Coordinates of C-alpha atoms in Angstrom, one line a residue:
M281 CA 0.0 -0.2 0.0
R282 CA 2.7 2.3 0.6
T283 CA 4.6 1.9 -2.5
L284 CA 1.4 2.9 -3.9
I285 CA 0.6 5.9 -2.1
S286 CA 4.2 7.1 -3.4
I287 CA 3.6 6.3 -6.9
L288 CA 0.3 8.5 -6.4
V289 CA 2.5 11.2 -5.1
A290 CA 5.4 11.1 -7.6
N291 CA 2.1 12.0 -10.2
A292 CA 0.6 14.7 -8.5
L293 CA 4.2 16.4 -7.7
F294 CA 5.0 15.8 -11.6
M295 CA 1.6 17.3 -12.4
S296 CA 2.2 20.2 -10.3
G297 CA 5.7 20.7 -12.0
A298 CA 4.2 20.5 -15.6
S299 CA 1.7 23.3 -14.8
L300 CA 4.0 25.5 -13.3
A301 CA 6.0 25.1 -16.6
A302 CA 3.3 25.8 -19.0
D303 CA 1.5 28.6 -16.6
S304 CA 3.2 30.5 -13.8
D305 CA -0.3 31.7 -12.7
V306 CA -0.1 31.4 -9.0
Q307 CA -3.7 30.6 -8.5
K308 CA -3.7 27.5 -10.3
I309 CA -0.5 26.6 -8.0
A310 CA -2.4 27.2 -4.9
E311 CA -5.3 24.8 -6.3
L312 CA -2.9 22.3 -7.2
E313 CA -0.7 22.7 -3.9
K314 CA -4.5 21.7 -2.0
Q315 CA -5.8 19.2 -4.3
L316 CA -2.2 17.1 -3.3
A317 CA -2.5 17.9 0.2
E318 CA -6.2 16.2 0.3
I319 CA -5.1 13.2 -1.5
T320 CA -1.8 13.0 0.8
D321 CA -4.7 12.9 3.5
D322 CA -7.1 10.6 1.7
L323 CA -4.1 8.1 0.7
D324 CA -2.9 8.2 4.7
Y325 CA -6.5 7.2 6.2
L326 CA -6.7 4.5 3.5
N327 CA -3.2 3.0 4.3
S328 CA -4.2 2.8 8.3
R329 CA -7.3 1.0 7.2
V330 CA -5.2 -1.5 5.2
D331 CA -2.6 -1.7 7.6
K332 CA -5.1 -2.2 10.7
T333 CA -6.7 -4.8 8.5
E334 CA -3.6 -7.1 7.6
R335 CA -2.7 -6.9 11.1
H336 CA -6.2 -7.9 12.6
S337 CA -6.2 -10.8 9.9
A338 CA -2.4 -12.1 10.9
L339 CA -4.2 -12.1 14.6
D340 CA -7.1 -13.8 14.3
R341 CA -5.0 -17.3 13.6
I342 CA -3.8 -17.0 16.9
E343 CA -5.9 -16.3 19.8
I344 CA -4.1 -15.9 23.7
T345 CA -5.8 -16.2 26.8
G346 CA -5.0 -17.2 30.3
D347 CA -5.9 -16.8 34.1
F348 CA -3.2 -15.9 36.7
R349 CA -4.0 -16.9 40.5
T350 CA -1.9 -16.6 43.4
K351 CA -3.2 -18.4 46.5
M352 CA -2.1 -18.8 50.4
H353 CA -2.7 -21.8 52.2
S354 CA -2.5 -22.4 55.6
L355 CA -1.8 -26.3 56.5
H356 CA -2.5 -28.6 59.3
Y357 CA -1.7 -32.4 59.7
Q358 CA -2.9 -34.0 62.9
N359 CA -1.3 -37.5 64.2
V360 CA 1.3 -37.8 61.1
T361 CA 2.3 -41.3 62.0
W362 CA 5.4 -43.2 60.8
N363 CA 5.3 -46.8 61.3
P364 CA 7.5 -48.6 58.7
A365 CA 7.9 -52.4 58.2
M366 CA 8.1 -55.0 55.3
N367 CA 6.4 -57.9 55.2
V368 CA 9.9 -60.6 55.1
N369 CA 9.2 -64.9 54.1
F370 CA 11.2 -65.9 57.3
S371 CA 10.4 -69.8 56.2
D372 CA 12.6 -69.0 53.0
F373 CA 14.9 -67.4 54.7
A374 CA 15.6 -70.1 57.5
S375 CA 15.8 -72.9 54.7
K376 CA 18.5 -70.4 52.7
A377 CA 20.5 -69.9 55.5
M378 CA 20.4 -73.2 57.0
A379 CA 21.7 -74.3 53.4
G380 CA 24.5 -72.2 53.9
D381 CA 23.9 -69.8 51.5
F382 CA 24.0 -66.6 53.2
G383 CA 27.7 -68.0 55.0
D384 CA 28.3 -69.3 58.5
P385 CA 26.4 -67.6 60.8
S386 CA 29.2 -67.7 63.8
S387 CA 31.5 -65.6 61.0
A388 CA 31.4 -62.2 61.5
S389 CA 32.0 -61.5 58.4
S390 CA 30.0 -63.8 57.0
P391 CA 26.5 -61.7 54.9
L392 CA 24.8 -63.5 57.7
G393 CA 26.9 -63.1 60.3
Q394 CA 26.9 -59.2 59.7
M395 CA 22.9 -58.8 58.9
M396 CA 23.1 -60.3 62.9
A397 CA 25.5 -58.2 64.0
A398 CA 23.8 -55.4 63.0
N399 CA 20.1 -56.5 64.0
P400 CA 20.7 -58.3 67.2
D401 CA 17.2 -57.8 68.4
L402 CA 16.2 -59.5 65.1
A403 CA 18.8 -62.2 65.2
T404 CA 17.4 -63.3 68.8
A405 CA 13.7 -63.5 67.5
F406 CA 14.9 -65.2 64.8
Q407 CA 17.0 -68.2 66.9
S408 CA 14.3 -68.8 69.4
G409 CA 11.7 -69.3 66.7
M410 CA 9.5 -66.7 66.5
L411 CA 9.5 -65.4 63.4
Q412 CA 8.3 -67.9 60.9
G413 CA 6.4 -67.7 57.6
V414 CA 5.5 -64.5 56.3
M415 CA 6.0 -61.4 59.0
P416 CA 6.5 -58.1 59.2
M417 CA 10.2 -57.1 60.1
V418 CA 10.1 -53.6 61.7
L419 CA 12.5 -50.9 59.7
A420 CA 12.4 -48.0 62.5
P421 CA 10.5 -47.3 65.5
K422 CA 7.2 -45.7 65.1
T423 CA 7.0 -41.8 65.8
Q424 CA 4.1 -39.8 65.5
Q425 CA 3.6 -35.7 65.7
D426 CA 1.3 -33.1 64.5
I427 CA 3.4 -30.8 61.6
D428 CA 1.9 -27.2 60.8
N429 CA 2.5 -25.3 57.8
D430 CA 1.4 -21.8 58.9
I431 CA 1.4 -20.0 55.9
F432 CA 2.1 -21.4 52.3
Y433 CA 2.2 -19.2 49.3
T434 CA 1.6 -20.6 45.7
T435 CA 1.6 -18.7 42.1
R436 CA -0.4 -20.4 38.7
L437 CA -0.2 -19.0 35.5
R438 CA -1.9 -20.6 33.0
L439 CA -1.5 -19.5 28.8
N440 CA -4.6 -20.7 26.6
I441 CA -3.6 -20.7 23.1
N442 CA -6.3 -21.2 20.3
A443 CA -6.2 -21.1 16.8
K444 CA -8.3 -21.6 13.1
V445 CA -6.5 -23.8 11.0
W446 CA -9.2 -24.3 8.7
D447 CA -13.6 -24.1 8.6
N448 CA -13.5 -27.2 10.6
V449 CA -10.1 -27.6 12.1
S450 CA -8.9 -26.0 15.2
F451 CA -5.5 -26.0 17.8
A452 CA -5.9 -25.8 21.5
G453 CA -3.0 -25.7 24.0
R454 CA -2.4 -24.5 27.5
L455 CA 1.0 -23.8 29.0
T456 CA 0.9 -24.2 32.9
M457 CA 3.9 -22.6 35.3
F458 CA 2.6 -23.3 38.8
K459 CA 5.4 -22.6 41.2
S460 CA 5.2 -22.1 45.2
W461 CA 7.2 -19.0 46.1
G462 CA 10.5 -19.3 47.1
D463 CA 11.0 -22.3 45.5
S464 CA 12.1 -23.9 42.2
T465 CA 13.3 -26.9 42.6
G466 CA 10.4 -28.8 40.6
V467 CA 12.1 -31.9 43.0
K468 CA 10.2 -32.7 46.1
V469 CA 11.5 -34.7 49.2
F470 CA 9.6 -38.0 48.4
D471 CA 7.3 -38.4 51.8
S472 CA 4.2 -39.8 49.7
W473 CA 3.0 -39.9 45.8
N474 CA 1.6 -36.6 45.7
S475 CA 5.0 -35.5 46.1
F476 CA 6.4 -37.5 43.1
T477 CA 7.5 -35.2 40.1
M478 CA 5.7 -37.2 36.8
D479 CA 4.7 -36.7 33.4
G480 CA 0.8 -36.8 34.6
T481 CA 0.8 -34.6 37.5
S482 CA 3.5 -32.0 36.0
S483 CA 0.8 -29.1 35.8
G484 CA -0.9 -30.0 39.0
S485 CA 1.9 -30.1 41.5
T486 CA 4.5 -26.8 41.8
S487 CA 7.5 -27.7 39.5
G488 CA 8.9 -23.8 39.4
D489 CA 8.8 -21.1 37.1
E490 CA 9.3 -23.1 33.8
L491 CA 6.2 -23.1 31.8
K492 CA 4.8 -26.8 31.4
V493 CA 2.8 -28.1 28.2
E494 CA -0.4 -29.3 29.8
R495 CA -2.3 -29.3 26.8
A496 CA -1.7 -29.6 23.4
Y497 CA -3.9 -30.9 20.7
F498 CA -6.3 -30.4 17.3
N499 CA -10.0 -31.0 16.8
W500 CA -11.0 -32.1 13.4
K501 CA -14.6 -31.7 13.1
D502 CA -17.4 -33.1 11.1
I503 CA -15.0 -35.2 8.9
N504 CA -16.1 -35.2 5.4
G505 CA -19.9 -33.8 6.4
S506 CA -20.2 -37.2 8.8
G507 CA -20.9 -35.3 12.1
A508 CA -17.7 -37.1 13.6
Y509 CA -14.8 -35.5 15.0
L510 CA -11.3 -36.4 15.7
S511 CA -8.4 -35.3 17.8
I512 CA -5.4 -36.2 18.6
G513 CA -2.6 -35.1 21.3
R514 CA -2.2 -33.9 24.6
R515 CA -5.6 -34.6 26.4
P516 CA -7.6 -32.1 28.0
S517 CA -8.0 -34.3 30.6
T518 CA -8.3 -32.1 33.9
Y519 CA -10.7 -30.1 35.7
G520 CA -13.7 -32.3 34.3
P521 CA -17.1 -31.8 35.6
P522 CA -18.2 -31.1 38.1
S523 CA -14.8 -30.9 40.2
H524 CA -15.0 -27.3 37.5
Y525 CA -17.0 -25.7 39.8
R526 CA -14.8 -25.2 42.6
E527 CA -12.8 -23.8 40.1
N528 CA -15.5 -21.2 39.3
E529 CA -14.6 -21.6 35.8
L530 CA -16.3 -23.6 32.6
R531 CA -16.2 -27.2 32.1
G532 CA -12.1 -27.4 31.6
G533 CA -11.7 -31.5 30.6
T534 CA -13.7 -34.1 28.9
P535 CA -13.6 -36.9 31.3
S536 CA -15.4 -36.9 34.7
G537 CA -13.1 -34.9 37.5
H538 CA -14.3 -37.5 40.0
L539 CA -12.8 -40.0 38.0
V540 CA -9.8 -38.8 36.1
N541 CA -7.6 -35.7 36.3
F542 CA -4.4 -36.5 35.1
N543 CA -2.7 -35.6 32.2
F544 CA -1.9 -37.9 29.1
D545 CA -1.3 -38.4 25.8
G546 CA -3.6 -39.5 23.2
A547 CA -6.4 -39.4 20.9
T548 CA -10.7 -39.1 20.9
L549 CA -13.0 -39.8 18.5
G550 CA -16.1 -38.5 19.0
Y551 CA -19.3 -38.4 17.3
N552 CA -22.6 -35.9 17.9
L553 CA -25.5 -37.9 18.4
S554 CA -28.4 -35.2 18.9
D555 CA -29.4 -35.1 15.6
I556 CA -29.9 -38.8 15.8
T557 CA -31.4 -38.7 18.7
G558 CA -32.7 -35.5 19.6
I559 CA -31.6 -35.2 22.8
E560 CA -29.8 -32.5 23.1
G561 CA -25.8 -31.9 23.6
Q562 CA -25.7 -35.9 23.4
T563 CA -22.4 -36.9 22.4
V564 CA -20.2 -40.1 22.6
R565 CA -16.3 -40.5 22.8
F566 CA -14.0 -43.0 22.6
C567 CA -10.7 -42.4 24.0
Y568 CA -7.5 -43.9 23.9
G569 CA -4.1 -42.6 25.7
Q570 CA -0.6 -43.9 26.8
G571 CA 0.1 -43.4 30.3
F572 CA 4.1 -45.1 30.5
E573 CA 6.5 -45.6 28.0
S574 CA 8.8 -48.8 29.0
Q575 CA 11.2 -48.7 26.7
Y576 CA 12.5 -45.4 24.7
G577 CA 14.5 -43.2 27.4
N578 CA 13.9 -45.8 30.8
G579 CA 16.7 -48.0 30.6
E580 CA 14.8 -50.9 28.7
L581 CA 16.3 -50.7 25.2
F582 CA 18.7 -53.0 25.1
G583 CA 16.1 -56.0 26.1
D584 CA 16.3 -55.9 29.9
I585 CA 12.7 -55.5 30.0
V586 CA 10.4 -56.0 33.3
T587 CA 7.8 -53.5 32.7
K588 CA 5.2 -52.6 29.9
D589 CA 3.7 -49.9 28.3
T590 CA 0.6 -48.6 29.8
H591 CA -2.6 -48.2 27.5
L592 CA -5.6 -46.3 28.6
G593 CA -8.9 -46.6 26.9
G594 CA -12.8 -46.3 27.6
F595 CA -15.5 -44.0 26.8
N596 CA -16.9 -40.9 27.7
I597 CA -20.7 -40.2 26.8
D598 CA -22.6 -36.7 27.9
V599 CA -26.1 -38.5 27.7
L600 CA -27.5 -35.0 28.1
N601 CA -26.3 -31.0 28.1
D602 CA -29.3 -28.8 27.7
G603 CA -27.8 -26.0 29.5
N604 CA -29.8 -27.1 32.7
H605 CA -29.3 -30.6 33.1
F606 CA -26.2 -32.3 32.5
V607 CA -25.5 -36.3 32.6
Q608 CA -22.7 -38.0 32.2
L609 CA -21.2 -41.5 31.7
T610 CA -17.7 -42.7 32.0
L611 CA -16.2 -46.1 31.8
F612 CA -12.5 -46.1 31.4
G613 CA -9.4 -49.3 31.8
A614 CA -5.9 -49.0 32.1
K615 CA -3.9 -52.0 30.8
D616 CA -0.2 -53.2 32.4
V617 CA -0.4 -50.6 35.2
N618 CA 3.3 -50.8 36.1
D619 CA 4.3 -50.0 40.1
G620 CA 4.8 -46.3 39.4
F621 CA 5.8 -43.8 36.7
T622 CA 9.0 -42.6 35.6
G623 CA 10.0 -39.5 37.5
T624 CA 12.0 -37.7 40.1
M625 CA 12.4 -37.3 43.8
A626 CA 14.6 -36.2 46.2
F627 CA 15.4 -39.6 48.7
P628 CA 14.2 -38.9 52.4
S629 CA 16.9 -39.2 55.0
Q630 CA 14.9 -41.4 57.0
L631 CA 14.5 -44.0 54.2
A632 CA 18.2 -44.0 53.0
G633 CA 19.0 -45.3 56.4
I634 CA 16.9 -47.9 55.6
F635 CA 17.8 -48.8 52.1
A636 CA 20.7 -47.4 51.2
P637 CA 23.2 -47.5 54.5
T638 CA 26.3 -46.7 52.8
M639 CA 25.1 -43.4 51.3
Y640 CA 23.4 -42.7 54.6
Q641 CA 27.0 -42.9 56.1
D642 CA 28.2 -40.2 53.8
M643 CA 25.0 -37.9 54.1
Q644 CA 25.4 -37.4 58.1
K645 CA 28.2 -35.4 56.9
F646 CA 25.6 -33.1 55.6
D647 CA 23.0 -33.0 57.4
N648 CA 20.9 -30.7 55.2
F649 CA 21.8 -32.8 51.9
N650 CA 19.7 -34.9 49.8
F651 CA 20.4 -37.2 46.9
V652 CA 18.2 -36.6 43.9
T653 CA 17.1 -39.9 42.0
R654 CA 15.3 -40.8 38.6
V655 CA 12.9 -43.5 40.0
Q656 CA 11.3 -45.9 37.3
P657 CA 8.9 -49.1 37.8
S658 CA 10.5 -52.2 38.3
D659 CA 6.8 -54.7 37.5
V660 CA 4.0 -54.6 36.4
I661 CA 1.3 -55.3 39.0
G662 CA -2.1 -55.5 37.3
D663 CA -4.8 -54.0 35.4
M664 CA -7.4 -51.1 36.4
Y665 CA -10.9 -49.7 35.2
L666 CA -13.1 -47.0 36.4
G667 CA -16.7 -45.9 35.7
G668 CA -18.7 -43.2 37.4
L669 CA -22.6 -41.8 36.3
G670 CA -22.5 -37.8 37.3
Y671 CA -25.4 -35.5 37.2
A672 CA -25.8 -31.5 37.8
Y673 CA -28.6 -28.9 37.4
E674 CA -27.7 -25.2 36.6
S675 CA -31.2 -23.4 37.2
D676 CA -31.6 -20.4 35.5
E677 CA -31.0 -18.4 38.7
D678 CA -27.6 -19.6 38.7
M679 CA -28.1 -22.2 41.4
K680 CA -25.9 -25.4 40.7
F681 CA -26.3 -28.7 42.5
F682 CA -23.8 -32.1 41.6
A683 CA -23.6 -35.5 42.3
S684 CA -21.4 -38.3 41.3
L685 CA -20.4 -41.7 42.0
G686 CA -17.6 -43.7 40.9
W687 CA -16.4 -47.2 40.9
T688 CA -12.6 -48.4 40.2
R689 CA -11.6 -52.0 40.1
A690 CA -8.1 -53.1 41.0
E691 CA -7.3 -56.7 38.9
P692 CA -3.5 -57.6 40.4
S693 CA -1.0 -59.7 38.8
G694 CA 1.0 -60.9 41.9
N695 CA 3.5 -58.9 41.1
A696 CA 5.3 -56.3 43.1
G697 CA 7.8 -53.1 44.0
M698 CA 9.4 -52.2 47.0
F699 CA 6.8 -50.1 48.2
G700 CA 3.9 -53.3 47.3
G701 CA 1.8 -54.5 44.3
M702 CA -1.6 -53.2 43.3
L703 CA -3.5 -52.5 46.4
S704 CA -1.7 -55.1 48.1
D705 CA 1.7 -55.4 49.9
A706 CA 4.8 -56.9 48.8
V707 CA 6.8 -60.1 51.0
F708 CA 10.4 -60.0 50.6
E709 CA 12.4 -62.8 50.2
A710 CA 16.2 -62.6 51.3
E711 CA 18.8 -62.3 48.6
L712 CA 22.4 -61.7 48.5
N713 CA 23.8 -58.7 46.4
S714 CA 25.6 -59.6 43.1
T715 CA 29.3 -59.3 44.9
G716 CA 27.9 -62.0 47.7
T717 CA 28.7 -59.4 50.5
E718 CA 25.1 -58.5 51.6
I719 CA 22.0 -59.7 52.3
M720 CA 18.9 -58.1 50.4
M721 CA 15.6 -58.0 50.8
V722 CA 13.7 -58.5 47.2
A723 CA 10.2 -58.2 46.5
A724 CA 9.5 -61.6 45.4
E725 CA 5.2 -61.4 45.4
T726 CA 2.3 -60.1 47.0
T727 CA 0.4 -61.1 49.5
D728 CA -2.8 -61.2 47.6
T729 CA -4.2 -61.6 44.0
D730 CA -7.9 -60.8 44.7
T731 CA -10.0 -58.4 42.7
K732 CA -10.8 -55.3 45.0
D733 CA -13.4 -52.7 44.0
G734 CA -13.9 -49.3 45.5
Y735 CA -16.2 -46.7 45.1
G736 CA -16.4 -42.6 45.8
V737 CA -18.9 -40.2 46.3
Y738 CA -19.1 -36.5 45.6
I739 CA -21.9 -34.4 46.0
G740 CA -22.1 -30.5 46.2
M741 CA -24.3 -27.5 45.8
Q742 CA -23.2 -23.8 44.4
I743 CA -25.8 -20.8 45.0
P744 CA -25.6 -16.9 44.5
A745 CA -24.7 -15.3 47.4
P746 CA -24.0 -11.3 48.2
Y747 CA -21.3 -10.1 46.1
G748 CA -20.5 -13.7 44.8
K749 CA -21.4 -17.2 45.5
F750 CA -21.6 -19.9 48.2
G751 CA -20.5 -23.8 47.7
L752 CA -20.7 -26.8 49.7
E753 CA -18.8 -30.2 48.8
Y754 CA -18.3 -33.3 50.4
N755 CA -16.5 -36.6 49.1
Y756 CA -16.0 -40.2 50.4
G757 CA -13.7 -42.4 49.1
S758 CA -13.7 -46.4 50.3
K759 CA -10.5 -48.8 51.3
Y760 CA -9.7 -49.4 47.2
W761 CA -10.7 -46.2 45.9
S762 CA -8.6 -45.6 43.4
P763 CA -9.4 -42.7 40.8
F764 CA -6.9 -41.4 38.5
T765 CA -6.8 -37.3 40.2
Q766 CA -3.4 -36.8 41.3
A767 CA -2.8 -33.9 38.8
Q768 CA -5.8 -32.0 41.2
D769 CA -3.5 -29.4 42.6
D770 CA -4.6 -29.8 46.7
P771 CA -1.5 -29.3 48.6
I772 CA -2.5 -32.0 51.0
G773 CA -3.1 -34.0 48.1
S774 CA -6.0 -35.0 45.6
K775 CA -9.4 -34.5 48.0
L776 CA -11.2 -36.5 45.4
A777 CA -8.7 -39.3 46.0
T778 CA -9.2 -39.4 49.6
R779 CA -9.9 -42.9 51.4
G780 CA -12.0 -41.7 53.9
H781 CA -13.9 -37.6 54.2
V782 CA -13.6 -34.6 53.1
A783 CA -15.6 -31.8 53.7
E784 CA -15.1 -28.0 51.9
A785 CA -16.6 -25.1 52.3
Y786 CA -15.9 -21.5 50.5
Y787 CA -17.3 -18.4 49.2
I788 CA -16.4 -16.6 45.8
F789 CA -16.4 -12.8 45.7
D790 CA -16.7 -11.2 42.2
I791 CA -14.6 -8.3 42.0
N792 CA -15.5 -7.8 38.4
P793 CA -16.5 -10.4 35.6
R794 CA -12.9 -11.3 35.0
M795 CA -11.4 -10.8 38.5
F796 CA -12.6 -12.9 41.9
I797 CA -11.8 -13.5 45.8
K798 CA -12.4 -17.3 46.5
L799 CA -12.1 -17.9 50.8
A800 CA -11.7 -22.1 51.4
G801 CA -11.1 -24.4 53.9
L802 CA -11.3 -28.0 53.7
Y803 CA -10.9 -31.0 56.4
Y804 CA -9.6 -34.2 55.6
D805 CA -10.6 -37.5 57.7
Y806 CA -9.2 -40.2 56.1
E807 CA -9.9 -43.6 57.2
Y808 CA -7.4 -46.1 55.0
T809 CA -3.4 -45.3 54.0
G810 CA -2.4 -44.8 50.5
S811 CA -4.6 -42.3 49.0
G812 CA -4.1 -40.9 45.6
S813 CA -1.8 -44.5 44.9
P814 CA -2.7 -48.0 43.5
V815 CA 0.5 -49.5 45.0
G816 CA 0.6 -51.0 48.4
A817 CA -2.4 -52.5 50.5
P818 CA -4.5 -49.6 52.3
Q819 CA -4.2 -49.7 56.4
K820 CA -6.8 -48.5 58.8
V821 CA -5.0 -45.3 59.8
D822 CA -6.4 -45.8 63.2
D823 CA -4.4 -49.4 63.5
V824 CA -1.0 -47.5 62.1
M825 CA -0.9 -45.0 64.7
A826 CA -1.8 -48.0 67.7
G827 CA 1.3 -49.6 66.2
T828 CA -0.8 -52.9 64.5
A829 CA -0.4 -51.9 61.2
Y830 CA 2.7 -50.6 59.1
S831 CA 3.2 -48.2 56.1
M832 CA 6.2 -47.5 54.3
L833 CA 5.3 -43.8 54.1
P834 CA 3.9 -41.5 56.6
V835 CA 0.3 -41.9 57.2
I836 CA -1.9 -38.6 58.2
D837 CA -5.0 -39.2 60.7
T838 CA -6.6 -35.8 59.8
A839 CA -5.6 -32.4 58.0
Y840 CA -7.3 -29.1 57.4
D841 CA -6.7 -26.1 54.4
L842 CA -7.4 -22.8 55.2
N843 CA -7.0 -20.8 52.1
A844 CA -7.6 -17.6 50.2
S845 CA -7.0 -16.8 46.7
L846 CA -7.3 -13.9 44.2
T847 CA -7.6 -15.3 40.2
I848 CA -7.8 -12.6 37.0
N849 CA -8.7 -13.4 33.8
F850 CA -7.0 -12.5 30.7

């Protein structure tokens, strides 16, 4: 456009010069100068219009929106109990010892002699015949304490990226930064599975000031006019209904938030059934994904394969979605689940004293050091299935009520890692290390291989209130309740994964349509251990506190989280 302007101005000047040469009349010169000024003004206006149109067309291809949240928590844990032990097959140990597999027990230099010298109480009990069959081997004295973190701040930034590729093709992505104030380590001391940094929870756990790709996928709608659609990429599988109400945002994910709040890569093939059934908003989706890659990058590339790829699949059906009533059905399965995910952690000093005694001795010289290690699964522990039915009602007066019923099933394989098998504990057997100088305890099998069913209930309401809205929620999980909600960003742990009771109340103050303050309180009452993890047998919390049951990781009896947050949408 600027080239066109230059040509027109040059022509006007040429005409002006020609007129001056032909006629020196001052009045004609003045008229030509006035015409030139008018032409220049008109061209400047047209140029600005074209520049804005070109710029707007370019920016229309990509739309960036987002939200910023800063949050303050006051966290309190009651009766935190650590009472670690492992189930040991002492009959197997005795037969190997009597066969001389562990050396001469009377020799202080033999593996068996060293073990007895290091564990005199265990040696006495074993020699007196008190240890037979499969029995717990206590690893450390029981401890119990209350823990308070009076002030804990976090900042979360999410950037939504949307692009229209073609009439029926679009791209969507979300980048997330989630950090606690004063901490960008990204690797936490391992005190529960909630502190374990892994792919599926990178957007829901505080991992520093880096942007993580929480979502990146395309949607190809109405393929060849069929009404079907295909979507492939890192899935929108977090903050699904009805968990989005407490976030004060629209539906954020496809699957039920009661069952799934976990990042994974995969594909969705869907079809809108409304035109066929006449039921508004009825959509059926088949979802597939991969939760774990067992070979590439995981140390098993050269044939030393123990684990398997974990594949996910199932149906997510919006039975009804008419703006007031929403009914959702979810059926989901995970095949070849391993005893964990590849990730990183800072190894806790307490466990180092038990499982890494040589390194533990060096750690005593630097009591403020932890060693960071990369962890990967050790075996396939079974298959899992999830199902749920949810209903939500939203009135025209902005009142919301919901109820969700969830079911989980675990089908153990009988294999186990250090922390156990699928919802069952490991049985350890004694073996010599590769050099034959030390007796190690190796997970050999699980205590049982029974199929285990769990269930969860989630109900709540949100009603208009002065200056905003008020909400109440309650959820309960049974002994074997094991949903995939580890990416939920509750600092005490995903409330919807709790094996026990959780009550939450909150008040949202709407400052303007794009800004709000939320005051909330959550109270956790745990009944069984291991919330949020399918690894290990759940134990009654009361029994662990009494010393009649054991847990490799710390156990919380009750806890509460008082928090306030400010959120801005842009």
